Each structure stands twice: as structure tokens, then as C-alpha cells.
């Protein structure tokens, strides 16, 4: 399951640099997460780094993009092959 940034985001910019998949970007009003690049840090870290560092806790799992840990790992492998 990818993560999502909710409207509570204060645009503090601490999440973007910690994303190992470069899935976080500035949207029209707040930061957003590309679900095709978000692996919840599977393959990189034990916990999603953006959610760990977010001061307002506005980065929950995205119910519209449910994925198993195995699917997230496959996405991680595909993304790292692109590098």
C-alpha cells in the first residue's frame, strides 16, 4: 500500500529528501506521493521514513493503493533496476 499526504500537510519539506524512491514531490498546494514509486520504504528501511519524520503526522497509508509487502518488494526491485 502506498502512502498519501493529507491536507494537514504544512509544507515543511522534511519528507521529500528522506524518500529513497523520490516518490515525494511538491503538488499544486501540498507535497504529494507518487503511488507508482512509493514502496513504504520496503527494501530500504524497516519503517516509512517520511511518516517517521513528519511533524504533523499527515502521512497515512493510502486506502486507494493497497499492496502487500511482497508487491511492495517487487516494486522496489523494479525501481532499483531503473537506476
PDB file of C-alpha atoms in Angstrom:
ATOM      1  CA  UNK A   1       0.000   0.000   0.000  1.00  0.00           C
ATOM      2  CA  UNK A   2       1.426   3.355  -0.948  1.00  0.00           C
ATOM      3  CA  UNK A   3       1.313   6.265   1.440  1.00  0.00           C
ATOM      4  CA  UNK A   4      -0.558   9.525   0.960  1.00  0.00           C
ATOM      5  CA  UNK A   5      -0.011  13.035   2.274  1.00  0.00           C
ATOM      6  CA  UNK A   6      -3.202  14.542   3.690  1.00  0.00           C
ATOM      7  CA  UNK A   7      -4.365  18.152   3.631  1.00  0.00           C
ATOM      8  CA  UNK A   8      -2.939  18.628   7.133  1.00  0.00           C
ATOM      9  CA  UNK A   9       0.487  18.953   5.459  1.00  0.00           C
ATOM     10  CA  UNK A  10       2.254  22.173   6.443  1.00  0.00           C
ATOM     11  CA  UNK A  11       4.748  22.054   3.533  1.00  0.00           C
ATOM     12  CA  UNK A  12       7.719  21.852   5.867  1.00  0.00           C
ATOM     13  CA  UNK A  13       9.709  19.874   3.261  1.00  0.00           C
ATOM     14  CA  UNK A  14      11.223  17.325   5.672  1.00  0.00           C
ATOM     15  CA  UNK A  15       9.629  14.322   3.926  1.00  0.00           C
ATOM     16  CA  UNK A  16      10.864  14.880   0.383  1.00  0.00           C
ATOM     17  CA  UNK A  17      14.617  14.460   0.965  1.00  0.00           C
ATOM     18  CA  UNK A  18      14.235  11.290   3.067  1.00  0.00           C
ATOM     19  CA  UNK A  19      12.294   9.368   0.399  1.00  0.00           C
ATOM     20  CA  UNK A  20      14.684   6.789  -1.110  1.00  0.00           C
ATOM     21  CA  UNK A  21      12.446   6.317  -4.171  1.00  0.00           C
ATOM     22  CA  UNK A  22      11.995  10.008  -4.980  1.00  0.00           C
ATOM     23  CA  UNK A  23       8.234   9.448  -4.738  1.00  0.00           C
ATOM     24  CA  UNK A  24       7.508  12.726  -2.921  1.00  0.00           C
ATOM     25  CA  UNK A  25       7.131  15.946  -4.868  1.00  0.00           C
ATOM     26  CA  UNK A  26       5.538  19.360  -4.468  1.00  0.00           C
ATOM     27  CA  UNK A  27       1.992  19.326  -5.788  1.00  0.00           C
ATOM     28  CA  UNK A  28      -0.185  22.351  -6.564  1.00  0.00           C
ATOM     29  CA  UNK A  29      -0.767  23.104  -2.868  1.00  0.00           C
ATOM     30  CA  UNK A  30       0.961  20.496  -0.708  1.00  0.00           C
ATOM     31  CA  UNK A  31       3.509  17.736  -1.106  1.00  0.00           C
ATOM     32  CA  UNK A  32       2.227  14.586  -2.792  1.00  0.00           C
ATOM     33  CA  UNK A  33       3.365  10.980  -3.114  1.00  0.00           C
ATOM     34  CA  UNK A  34       3.530   9.129  -6.430  1.00  0.00           C
ATOM     35  CA  UNK A  35       1.926   5.733  -5.662  1.00  0.00           C
ATOM     36  CA  UNK A  36       3.869   4.142  -8.523  1.00  0.00           C
ATOM     37  CA  UNK A  37       7.156   4.987  -6.761  1.00  0.00           C
ATOM     38  CA  UNK A  38       6.141   4.580  -3.091  1.00  0.00           C
ATOM     39  CA  UNK A  39       7.210   1.275  -1.544  1.00  0.00           C
ATOM     40  CA  UNK A  40       6.658   2.416   2.063  1.00  0.00           C
ATOM     41  CA  UNK A  41      10.466   2.167   2.176  1.00  0.00           C
ATOM     42  CA  UNK A  42      10.297  -1.637   1.790  1.00  0.00           C
ATOM     43  CA  UNK A  43      13.715  -2.710   0.563  1.00  0.00           C
ATOM     44  CA  UNK A  44      15.368   0.356   2.077  1.00  0.00           C
ATOM     45  CA  UNK A  45      14.203   0.722   5.697  1.00  0.00           C
ATOM     46  CA  UNK A  46      12.008  -1.042   8.253  1.00  0.00           C
ATOM     47  CA  UNK A  47       9.615   1.923   8.506  1.00  0.00           C
ATOM     48  CA  UNK A  48       8.450   4.588   6.038  1.00  0.00           C
ATOM     49  CA  UNK A  49      10.925   7.403   6.565  1.00  0.00           C
ATOM     50  CA  UNK A  50       8.544  10.190   5.546  1.00  0.00           C
ATOM     51  CA  UNK A  51       5.945   9.126   8.116  1.00  0.00           C
ATOM     52  CA  UNK A  52       8.649   8.776  10.775  1.00  0.00           C
ATOM     53  CA  UNK A  53       9.935  12.314  10.260  1.00  0.00           C
ATOM     54  CA  UNK A  54       6.625  14.130   9.605  1.00  0.00           C
ATOM     55  CA  UNK A  55       5.998  16.621  12.437  1.00  0.00           C
ATOM     56  CA  UNK A  56       2.217  16.737  11.892  1.00  0.00           C
ATOM     57  CA  UNK A  57       1.681  13.012  11.227  1.00  0.00           C
ATOM     58  CA  UNK A  58      -0.134  13.604   7.934  1.00  0.00           C
ATOM     59  CA  UNK A  59       1.224  10.589   6.008  1.00  0.00           C
ATOM     60  CA  UNK A  60      -1.057   7.550   6.443  1.00  0.00           C
ATOM     61  CA  UNK A  61      -1.441   4.519   4.195  1.00  0.00           C
ATOM     62  CA  UNK A  62      -3.420   5.258   1.046  1.00  0.00           C
ATOM     63  CA  UNK A  63      -6.554   3.067   1.033  1.00  0.00           C
ATOM     64  CA  UNK A  64      -6.822   3.554  -2.740  1.00  0.00           C
ATOM     65  CA  UNK A  65      -3.465   1.848  -3.337  1.00  0.00           C
ATOM     66  CA  UNK A  66      -3.419  -1.353  -1.284  1.00  0.00           C
ATOM     67  CA  UNK A  67      -0.385  -3.586  -1.802  1.00  0.00           C
ATOM     68  CA  UNK A  68       1.101  -6.498   0.093  1.00  0.00           C
ATOM     69  CA  UNK A  69       4.653  -6.415   1.385  1.00  0.00           C
ATOM     70  CA  UNK A  70       5.588  -8.827  -1.419  1.00  0.00           C
ATOM     71  CA  UNK A  71       4.126  -6.441  -4.019  1.00  0.00           C
ATOM     72  CA  UNK A  72       5.987  -3.525  -2.441  1.00  0.00           C
ATOM     73  CA  UNK A  73       9.222  -5.520  -2.579  1.00  0.00           C
ATOM     74  CA  UNK A  74       8.660  -6.274  -6.278  1.00  0.00           C
ATOM     75  CA  UNK A  75       8.049  -2.565  -6.894  1.00  0.00           C
ATOM     76  CA  UNK A  76      11.278  -1.769  -5.003  1.00  0.00           C
ATOM     77  CA  UNK A  77      13.199  -4.259  -7.177  1.00  0.00           C
ATOM     78  CA  UNK A  78      11.731  -2.754 -10.364  1.00  0.00           C
ATOM     79  CA  UNK A  79      12.586   0.782  -9.234  1.00  0.00           C
ATOM     80  CA  UNK A  80      16.162  -0.079  -8.269  1.00  0.00           C
ATOM     81  CA  UNK A  81      16.727  -1.792 -11.621  1.00  0.00           C
ATOM     82  CA  UNK A  82      15.833   1.525 -13.309  1.00  0.00           C
ATOM     83  CA  UNK A  83      18.718   3.292 -11.559  1.00  0.00           C
TER      84      UNK A  83
END
